[in-house]
Coordinates of C-alpha atoms in Angstrom, one line a residue:
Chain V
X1 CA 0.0 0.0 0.0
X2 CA 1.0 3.5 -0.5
X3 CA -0.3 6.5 1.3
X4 CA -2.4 8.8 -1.3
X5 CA -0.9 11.8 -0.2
X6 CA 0.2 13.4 2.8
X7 CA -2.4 11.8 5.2
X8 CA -5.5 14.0 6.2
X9 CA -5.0 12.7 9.9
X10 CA -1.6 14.0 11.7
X11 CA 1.5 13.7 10.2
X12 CA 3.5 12.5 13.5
X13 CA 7.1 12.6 14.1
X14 CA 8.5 8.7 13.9
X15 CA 12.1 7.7 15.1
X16 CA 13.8 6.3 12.5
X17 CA 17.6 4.2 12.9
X18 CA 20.6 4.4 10.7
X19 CA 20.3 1.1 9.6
X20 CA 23.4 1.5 6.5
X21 CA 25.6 3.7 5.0
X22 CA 27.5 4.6 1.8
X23 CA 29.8 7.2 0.7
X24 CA 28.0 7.4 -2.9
X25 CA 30.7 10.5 -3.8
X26 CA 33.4 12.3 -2.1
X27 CA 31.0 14.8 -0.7
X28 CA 28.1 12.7 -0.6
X29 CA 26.9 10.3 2.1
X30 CA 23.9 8.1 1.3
X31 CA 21.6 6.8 4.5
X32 CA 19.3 4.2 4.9
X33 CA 16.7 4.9 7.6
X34 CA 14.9 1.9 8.9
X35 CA 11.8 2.9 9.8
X36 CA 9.0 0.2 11.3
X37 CA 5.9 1.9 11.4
X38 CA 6.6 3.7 8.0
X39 CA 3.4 4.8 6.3
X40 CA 4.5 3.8 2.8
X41 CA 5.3 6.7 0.3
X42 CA 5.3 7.6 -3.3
X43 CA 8.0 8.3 -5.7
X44 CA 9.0 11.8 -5.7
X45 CA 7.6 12.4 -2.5
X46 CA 10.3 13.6 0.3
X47 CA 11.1 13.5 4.2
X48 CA 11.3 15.8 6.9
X49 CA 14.3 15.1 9.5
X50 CA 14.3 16.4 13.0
X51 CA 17.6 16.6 14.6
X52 CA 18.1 17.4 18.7
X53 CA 20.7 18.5 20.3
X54 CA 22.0 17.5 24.0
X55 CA 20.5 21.0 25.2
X56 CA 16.9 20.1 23.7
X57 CA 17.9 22.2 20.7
X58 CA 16.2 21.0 17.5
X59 CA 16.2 22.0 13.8
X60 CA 14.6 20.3 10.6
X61 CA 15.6 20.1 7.2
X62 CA 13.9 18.1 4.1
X63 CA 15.4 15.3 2.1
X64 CA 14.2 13.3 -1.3
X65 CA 13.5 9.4 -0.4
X66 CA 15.8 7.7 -3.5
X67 CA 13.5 4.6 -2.3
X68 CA 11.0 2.9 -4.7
X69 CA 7.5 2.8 -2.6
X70 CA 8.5 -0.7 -1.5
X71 CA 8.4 -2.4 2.0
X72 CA 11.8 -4.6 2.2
X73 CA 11.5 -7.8 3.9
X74 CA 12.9 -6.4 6.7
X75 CA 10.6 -3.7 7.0
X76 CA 10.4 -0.2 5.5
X77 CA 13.9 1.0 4.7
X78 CA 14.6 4.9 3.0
X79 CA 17.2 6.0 1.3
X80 CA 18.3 9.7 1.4
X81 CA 21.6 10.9 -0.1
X82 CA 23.1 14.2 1.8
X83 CA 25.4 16.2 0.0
X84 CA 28.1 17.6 2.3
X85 CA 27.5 21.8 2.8
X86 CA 30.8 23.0 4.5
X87 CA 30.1 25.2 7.5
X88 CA 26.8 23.5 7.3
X89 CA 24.8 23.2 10.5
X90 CA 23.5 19.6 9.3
X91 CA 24.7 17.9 6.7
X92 CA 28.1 17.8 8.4
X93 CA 26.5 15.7 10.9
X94 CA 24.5 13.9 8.8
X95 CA 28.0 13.0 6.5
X96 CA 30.4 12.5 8.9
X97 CA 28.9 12.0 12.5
X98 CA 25.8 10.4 12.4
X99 CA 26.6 6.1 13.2
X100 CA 24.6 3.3 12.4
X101 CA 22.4 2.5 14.9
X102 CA 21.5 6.3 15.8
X103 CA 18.2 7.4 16.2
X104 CA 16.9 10.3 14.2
X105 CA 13.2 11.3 14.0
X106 CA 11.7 11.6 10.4
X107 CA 8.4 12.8 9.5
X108 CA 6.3 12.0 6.3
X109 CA 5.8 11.7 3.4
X110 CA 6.0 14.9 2.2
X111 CA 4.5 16.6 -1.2
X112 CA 1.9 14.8 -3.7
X113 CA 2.8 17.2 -6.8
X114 CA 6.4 15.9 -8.2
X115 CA 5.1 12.4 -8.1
X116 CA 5.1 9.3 -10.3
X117 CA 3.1 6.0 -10.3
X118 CA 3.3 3.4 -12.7
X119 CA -1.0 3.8 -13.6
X120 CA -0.4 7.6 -14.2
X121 CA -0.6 9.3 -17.7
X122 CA -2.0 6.8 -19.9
X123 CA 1.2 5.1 -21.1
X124 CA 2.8 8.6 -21.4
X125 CA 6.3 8.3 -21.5
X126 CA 8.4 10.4 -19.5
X127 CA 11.2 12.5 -19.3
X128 CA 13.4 12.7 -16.1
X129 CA 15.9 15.9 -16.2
X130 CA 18.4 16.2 -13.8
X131 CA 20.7 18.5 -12.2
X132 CA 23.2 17.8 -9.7
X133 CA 21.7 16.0 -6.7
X134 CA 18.0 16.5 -8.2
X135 CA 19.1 13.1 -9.2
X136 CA 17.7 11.6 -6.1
X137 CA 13.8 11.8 -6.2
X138 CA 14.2 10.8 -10.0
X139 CA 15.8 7.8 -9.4
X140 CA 13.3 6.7 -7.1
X141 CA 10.8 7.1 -9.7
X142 CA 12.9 4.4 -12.2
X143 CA 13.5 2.2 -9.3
X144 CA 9.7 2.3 -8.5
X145 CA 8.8 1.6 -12.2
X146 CA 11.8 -1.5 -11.8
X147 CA 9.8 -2.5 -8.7
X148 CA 6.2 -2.2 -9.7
X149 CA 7.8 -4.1 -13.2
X150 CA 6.3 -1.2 -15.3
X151 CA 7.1 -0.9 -18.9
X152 CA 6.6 2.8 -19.3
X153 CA 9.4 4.1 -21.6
X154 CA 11.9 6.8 -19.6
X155 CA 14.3 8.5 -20.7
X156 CA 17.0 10.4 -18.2
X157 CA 19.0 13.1 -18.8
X158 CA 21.3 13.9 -15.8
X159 CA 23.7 16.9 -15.8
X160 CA 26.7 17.4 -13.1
X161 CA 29.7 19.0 -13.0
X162 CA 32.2 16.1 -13.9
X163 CA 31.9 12.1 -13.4
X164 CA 33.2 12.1 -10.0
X165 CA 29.8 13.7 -8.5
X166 CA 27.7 11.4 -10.3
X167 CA 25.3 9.9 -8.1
X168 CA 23.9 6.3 -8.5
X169 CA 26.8 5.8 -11.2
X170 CA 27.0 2.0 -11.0
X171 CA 22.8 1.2 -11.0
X172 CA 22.7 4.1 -13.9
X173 CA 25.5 2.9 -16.0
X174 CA 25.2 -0.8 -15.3
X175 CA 21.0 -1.2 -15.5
X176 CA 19.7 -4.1 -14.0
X177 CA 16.8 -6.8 -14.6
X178 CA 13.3 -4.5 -15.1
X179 CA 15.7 -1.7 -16.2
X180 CA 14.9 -2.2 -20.1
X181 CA 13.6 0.9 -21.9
X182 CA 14.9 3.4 -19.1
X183 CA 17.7 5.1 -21.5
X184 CA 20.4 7.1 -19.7
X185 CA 22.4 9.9 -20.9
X186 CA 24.8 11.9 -18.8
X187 CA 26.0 15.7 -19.3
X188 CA 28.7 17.0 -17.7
X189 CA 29.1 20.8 -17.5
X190 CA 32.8 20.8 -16.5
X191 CA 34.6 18.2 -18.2
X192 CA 33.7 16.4 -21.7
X193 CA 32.6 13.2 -22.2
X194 CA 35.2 10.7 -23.8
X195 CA 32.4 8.2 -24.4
X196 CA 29.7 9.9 -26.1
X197 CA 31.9 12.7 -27.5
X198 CA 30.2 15.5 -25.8
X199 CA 32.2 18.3 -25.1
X200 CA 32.1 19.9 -21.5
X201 CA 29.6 22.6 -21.1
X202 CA 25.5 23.3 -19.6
X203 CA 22.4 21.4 -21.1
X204 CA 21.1 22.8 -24.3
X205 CA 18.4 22.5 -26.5
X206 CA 20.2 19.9 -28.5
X207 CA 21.1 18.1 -25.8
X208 CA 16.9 17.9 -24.8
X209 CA 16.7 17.1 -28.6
X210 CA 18.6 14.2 -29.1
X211 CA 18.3 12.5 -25.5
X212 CA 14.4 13.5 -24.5
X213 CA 11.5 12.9 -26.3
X214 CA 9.6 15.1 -29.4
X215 CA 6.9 17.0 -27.6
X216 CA 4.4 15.1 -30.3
X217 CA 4.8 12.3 -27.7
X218 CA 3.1 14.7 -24.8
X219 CA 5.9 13.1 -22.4
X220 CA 5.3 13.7 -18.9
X221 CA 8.5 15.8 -17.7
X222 CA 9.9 16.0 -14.1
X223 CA 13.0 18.0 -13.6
X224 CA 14.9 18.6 -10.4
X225 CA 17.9 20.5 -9.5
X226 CA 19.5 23.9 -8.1
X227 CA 16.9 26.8 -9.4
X228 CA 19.2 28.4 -12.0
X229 CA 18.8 24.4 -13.7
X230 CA 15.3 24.0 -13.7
X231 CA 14.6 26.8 -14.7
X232 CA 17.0 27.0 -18.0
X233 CA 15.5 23.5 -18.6
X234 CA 11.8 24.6 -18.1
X235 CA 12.8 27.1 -20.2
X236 CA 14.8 24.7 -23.1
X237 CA 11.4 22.7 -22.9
X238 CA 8.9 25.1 -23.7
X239 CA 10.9 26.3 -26.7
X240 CA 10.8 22.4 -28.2
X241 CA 7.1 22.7 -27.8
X242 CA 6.1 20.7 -24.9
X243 CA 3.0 22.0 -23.0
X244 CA 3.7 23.9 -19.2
X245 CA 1.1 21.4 -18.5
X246 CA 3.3 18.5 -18.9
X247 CA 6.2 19.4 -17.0
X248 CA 6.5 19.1 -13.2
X249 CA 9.3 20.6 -11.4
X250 CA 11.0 20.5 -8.3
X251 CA 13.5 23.3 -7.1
X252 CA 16.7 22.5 -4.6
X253 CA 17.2 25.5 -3.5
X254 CA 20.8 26.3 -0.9
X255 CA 18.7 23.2 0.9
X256 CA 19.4 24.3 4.1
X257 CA 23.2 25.2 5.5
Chain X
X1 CA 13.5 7.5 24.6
X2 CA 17.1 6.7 23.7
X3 CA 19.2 9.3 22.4
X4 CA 18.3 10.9 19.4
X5 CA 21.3 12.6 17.2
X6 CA 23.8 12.0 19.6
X7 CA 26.5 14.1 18.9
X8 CA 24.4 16.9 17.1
X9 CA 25.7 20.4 18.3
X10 CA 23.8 22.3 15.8
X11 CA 23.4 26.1 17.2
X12 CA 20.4 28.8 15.3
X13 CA 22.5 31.0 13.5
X14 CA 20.4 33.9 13.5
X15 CA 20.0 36.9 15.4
X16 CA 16.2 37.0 14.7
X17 CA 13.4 35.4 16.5
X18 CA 12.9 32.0 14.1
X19 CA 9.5 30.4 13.9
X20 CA 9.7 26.5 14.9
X21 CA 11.8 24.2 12.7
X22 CA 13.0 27.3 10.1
X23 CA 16.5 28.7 9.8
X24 CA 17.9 32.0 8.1
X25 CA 19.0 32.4 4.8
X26 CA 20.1 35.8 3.1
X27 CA 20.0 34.4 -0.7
X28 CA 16.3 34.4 -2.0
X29 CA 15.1 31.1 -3.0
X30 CA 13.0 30.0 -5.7
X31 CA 10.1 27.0 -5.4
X32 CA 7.2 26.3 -7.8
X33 CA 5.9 23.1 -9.2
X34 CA 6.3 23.8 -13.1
X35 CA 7.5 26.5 -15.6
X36 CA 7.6 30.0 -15.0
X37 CA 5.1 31.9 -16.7
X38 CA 6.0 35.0 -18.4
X39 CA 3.0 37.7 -18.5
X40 CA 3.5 40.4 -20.2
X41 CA 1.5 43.7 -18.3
X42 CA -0.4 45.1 -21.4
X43 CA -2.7 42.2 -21.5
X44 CA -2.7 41.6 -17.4
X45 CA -5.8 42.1 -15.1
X46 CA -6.4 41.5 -11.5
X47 CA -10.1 40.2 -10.7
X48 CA -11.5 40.6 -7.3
X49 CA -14.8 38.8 -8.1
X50 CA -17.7 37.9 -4.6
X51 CA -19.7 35.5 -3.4
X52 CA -22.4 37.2 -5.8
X53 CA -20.3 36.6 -8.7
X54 CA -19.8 40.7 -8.9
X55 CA -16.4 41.2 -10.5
X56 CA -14.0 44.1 -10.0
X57 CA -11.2 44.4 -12.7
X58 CA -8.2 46.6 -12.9
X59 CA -5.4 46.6 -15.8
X60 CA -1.8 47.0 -14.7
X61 CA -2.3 50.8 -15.8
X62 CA -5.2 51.3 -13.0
X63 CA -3.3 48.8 -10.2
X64 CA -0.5 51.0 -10.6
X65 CA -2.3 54.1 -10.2
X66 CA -3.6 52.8 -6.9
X67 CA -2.2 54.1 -3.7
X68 CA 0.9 52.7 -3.0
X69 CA 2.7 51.1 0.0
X70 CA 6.2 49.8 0.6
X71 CA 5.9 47.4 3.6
X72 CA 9.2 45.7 5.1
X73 CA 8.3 41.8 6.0
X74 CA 9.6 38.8 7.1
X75 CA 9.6 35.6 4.7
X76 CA 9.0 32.0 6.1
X77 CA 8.9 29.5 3.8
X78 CA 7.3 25.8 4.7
X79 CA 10.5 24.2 3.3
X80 CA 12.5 25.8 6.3
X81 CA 14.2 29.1 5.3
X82 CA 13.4 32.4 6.6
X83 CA 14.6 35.6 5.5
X84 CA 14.3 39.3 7.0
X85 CA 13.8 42.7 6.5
X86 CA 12.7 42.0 2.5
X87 CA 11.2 45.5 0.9
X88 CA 8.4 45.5 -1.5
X89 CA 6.2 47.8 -3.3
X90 CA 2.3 47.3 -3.9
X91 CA -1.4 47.7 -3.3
X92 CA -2.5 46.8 0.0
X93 CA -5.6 44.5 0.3
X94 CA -7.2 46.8 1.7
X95 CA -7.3 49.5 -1.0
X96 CA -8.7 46.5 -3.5
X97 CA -11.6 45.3 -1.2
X98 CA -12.6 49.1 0.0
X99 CA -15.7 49.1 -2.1
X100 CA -16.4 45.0 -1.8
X101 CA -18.8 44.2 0.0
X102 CA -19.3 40.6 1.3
X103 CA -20.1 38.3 4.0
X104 CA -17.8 35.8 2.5
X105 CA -15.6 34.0 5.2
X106 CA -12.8 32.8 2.6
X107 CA -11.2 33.8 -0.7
X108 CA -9.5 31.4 -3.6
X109 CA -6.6 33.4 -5.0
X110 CA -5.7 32.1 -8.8
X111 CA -2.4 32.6 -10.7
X112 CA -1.1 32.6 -13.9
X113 CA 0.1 28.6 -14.6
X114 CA -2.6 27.3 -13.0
X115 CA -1.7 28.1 -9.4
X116 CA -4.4 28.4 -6.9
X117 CA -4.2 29.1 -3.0
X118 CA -6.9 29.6 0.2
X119 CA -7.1 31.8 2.4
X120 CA -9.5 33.5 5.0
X121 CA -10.7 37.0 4.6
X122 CA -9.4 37.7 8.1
X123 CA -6.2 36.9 6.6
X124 CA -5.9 39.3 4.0
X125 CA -7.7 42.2 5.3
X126 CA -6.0 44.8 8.3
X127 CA -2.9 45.6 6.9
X128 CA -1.2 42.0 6.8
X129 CA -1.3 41.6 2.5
X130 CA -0.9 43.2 -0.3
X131 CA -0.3 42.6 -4.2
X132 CA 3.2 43.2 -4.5
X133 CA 5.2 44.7 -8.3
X134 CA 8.3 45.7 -6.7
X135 CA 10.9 43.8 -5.2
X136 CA 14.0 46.0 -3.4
X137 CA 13.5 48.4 -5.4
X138 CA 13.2 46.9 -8.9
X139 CA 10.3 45.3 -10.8
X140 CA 9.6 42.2 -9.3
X141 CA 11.4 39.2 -11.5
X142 CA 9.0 36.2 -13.3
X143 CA 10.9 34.2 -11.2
X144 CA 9.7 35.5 -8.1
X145 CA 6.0 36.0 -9.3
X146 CA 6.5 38.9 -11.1
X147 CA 4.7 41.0 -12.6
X148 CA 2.5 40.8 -9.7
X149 CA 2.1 38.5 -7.6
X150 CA 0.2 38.0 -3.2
X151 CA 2.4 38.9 -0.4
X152 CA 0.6 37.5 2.9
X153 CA 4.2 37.6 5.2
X154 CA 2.8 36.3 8.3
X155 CA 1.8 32.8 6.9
X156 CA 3.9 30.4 5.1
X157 CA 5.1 31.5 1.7
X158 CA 3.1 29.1 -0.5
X159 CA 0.5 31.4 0.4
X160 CA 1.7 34.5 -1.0
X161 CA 0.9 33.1 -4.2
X162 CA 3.1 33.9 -7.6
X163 CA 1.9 35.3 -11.2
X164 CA -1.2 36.4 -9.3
X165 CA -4.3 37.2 -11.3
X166 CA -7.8 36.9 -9.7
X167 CA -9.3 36.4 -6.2
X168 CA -12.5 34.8 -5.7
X169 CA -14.7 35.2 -2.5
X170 CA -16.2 32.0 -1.0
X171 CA -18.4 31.3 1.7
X172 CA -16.8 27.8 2.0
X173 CA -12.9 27.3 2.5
X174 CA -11.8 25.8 -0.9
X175 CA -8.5 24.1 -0.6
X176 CA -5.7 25.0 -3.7
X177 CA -3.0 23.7 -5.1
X178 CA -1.1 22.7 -1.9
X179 CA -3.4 22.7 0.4
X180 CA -5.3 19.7 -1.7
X181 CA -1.9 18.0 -1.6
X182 CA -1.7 18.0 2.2
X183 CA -0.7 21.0 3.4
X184 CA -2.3 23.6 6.2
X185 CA -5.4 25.4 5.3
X186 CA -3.9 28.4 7.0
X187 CA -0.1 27.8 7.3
X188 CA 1.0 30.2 10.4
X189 CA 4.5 29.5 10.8
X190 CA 4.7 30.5 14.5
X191 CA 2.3 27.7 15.1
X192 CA 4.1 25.2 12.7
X193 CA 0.7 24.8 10.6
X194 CA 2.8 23.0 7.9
X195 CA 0.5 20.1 7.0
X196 CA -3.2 18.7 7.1
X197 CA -3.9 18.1 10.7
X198 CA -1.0 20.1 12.6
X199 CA -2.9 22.0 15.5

């Protein structure tokens, strides 16, 4: 089962425990949170964490699930991937500090708007633009669609700055079983791309050309990423002729020091 | 309980008075859920229409030859930031309901994109709102909900809606865009009204 939305009833706080952990890039850390009375979620849809200090001190920040909407056997597990801020009040903690076994409290899920279910759209395809670490509540979307053994054709376009911040790299580059008709190409902005021949340098138009859809196919779009990102991509969109009404996005602003 | 965080040592780095759960930034950032739409003000209206179905309309020409105030506000933003001391230019609500009148308890505020928002009358009315053009100093960018868009500073951001273009007075509460998707009918952050059901 998956909760609709964010539930009509209170949304309580739960305490969640580090149950794993992964440096996914230098600067990156990802965390699995078990969580055992874990509402169920959908894909796109994102946490609140509450963190408390020894004085009783407490601040919140919000963090994409990567997870698929999928109970483990173990019971409900969710992935988040912090990125490293330095000087950061949080993420420091969250990177470098924060142990397995730890409790944390987490609150959700969060947002019913930048979501993705496999009996959406009518057989739409869709179009997943990324940008950096708007990365992670895209890939829980393809994972869900692995999960739920959906057949919906995506198509990912995921810009960073050079290969060593790429997120997810092995399940991206290597897909697995259920993977077949996600394609995958990568941008970088600072570096080129031996592989595909792209020179270094920001999405274009013909990069949304060649590696999205044609707006006859009315894909659904999602696009995540810093602001200045989405909205040059919005932007690129629009002027390849797919509707505002077919694209969904979802800023990362500074998320929080 | 056990420990929660242990070893957390976070500290509020702010020398303002934070509403639960939000911390300070000093960059201003940007949230909606799709494109930004791009309105040009030679065919822009606002539309103040009542529970009668009486409309009020002015062009940016006549919105812009209403009196004029420059509040100083506070931002809170449901996603955790907070920024102070922002300056803006524009119509107060006040001004635009002076000749309305209603017994209507709510109002449904609708945008350019498709964006809707609720609110109560109380809300908007008293000096707390305006419709806001100018951003420190300079015409207020598409990004930001320019050319126009609701500035409601003591409740969450969300409801200070962007690209704003009507206002519709309801006797029922109406939930919008968010607010269908789960979060607070009224969204004061000082209470931490974030979501369906807080208190």
């Amino acid at each position: 089962m998956t909760s609709e939305l964010v539930g009509r009833a209170v949304l309580g706080w739960r305490v969640a425990e580090l149950v794993e952990s992964w440096p996914e890039t230098a600067s990156a850390r990802a965390l699995v949170l078990g969580v055992p009375d874990w509402p169920g979620h959908r894909a796109g849809q994102h946490v609140d964490l509450r963190l408390t200090g020894p004085d009783g001190y407490t601040t919140e920040r919000s963090y994409s699930l990567a997870s698929p909407a999928a109970r483990s056997p173990g019971g409900w597990r969710l992935q988040l991937v912090v990125q490293r801020v330095q000087d950061g009040e949080v993420s420091p903690y969250l990177t470098d500090v924060f142990a397995a076994g730890n409790l944390i409290e987490v609150r959700g899920p969060i947002g019913g708007w930048f979501v993705w279910s496999p009996r959406e759209g009518g057989g739409a395809p869709v179009l997943l633009v990324a940008g950096g670490s708007g990365i992670v509540p895209l890939m829980s979307m393809i994972r869900e669609r692995r999960f739920r053994r959906d057949r919906t054709p995506f198509r990912l376009v995921y810009s960073l700055r050079t290969q060593a911040d790429e997120l997810f790299a092995d399940e991206l580059n290597r897909p697995g079983i259920g993977d077949g008709g996600v394609e995958t190409f990568v941008v970088r902005t600072r570096e080129d791309s031996p592989r595909s021949g792209r020179p270094a340098g920001r999405i274009s138009a013909a990069d949304l050309a060649a590696w999205g859809w044609p707006a006859d196919f009315a894909p659904r779009c999602f696009v995540c990423g810093p602001t200045g990102f989405v909205e040059e991509v919005a932007r690129l969109l629009l002027s390849l002729g797919h509707s505002p009404d077919d694209i969904k996005t979802e800023r990362f602003g500074p998320s929080g020091p | 309980m056990a420990v929660l965080t242990p070893g957390f040592r976070g500290r509020p780095r702010s020398e303002h008075a934070l509403p639960p759960g939000q911390y300070e930034v000093t960059d201003f950032p940007v949230l909606s859920a799709g494109p930004t739409p791009r309105v040009p003000t030679d065919t822009w209206t606002l539309t103040v229409t009542d529970e009668t179905g009486r409309r009020r309309e002015w062009s940016w020409a006549e919105f812009t030859a209403l009196p004029q105030e420059r509040p100083t506000v506070d931002l809170h933003c449901v996603t955790r930031w907070s920024k102070f001391g922002t300056s803006w230019k524009g119509v107060s609500l006040d001004t635009l309901f002076a000749d309305v009148e209603t017994s209507a308890g709510f109002v449904l505020v609708g945008c350019d994109g498709g964006y809707t928002t609720n609110l109560p009358v109380s809300d908007l009315l008293g000096g707390k709102a305006w419709i806001a053009h100018t951003y420190e100093g300079s015409p207020l960018a598409p990004v930001h909900g320019g050319p126009a868009r609701l500035l409601v500073p003591h409740l969450y951001l969300w409801k200070s809606a962007k690209w704003v273009r009507s206002i519709q007075l309801v006797t029922q509460d109406v939930p919008g865009f968010w607010e269908q998707l789960g979060y607070h009918d009224r969204g004061d952050p000082w209470r931490e009204q974030r979501y369906q059901g807080d208190q």
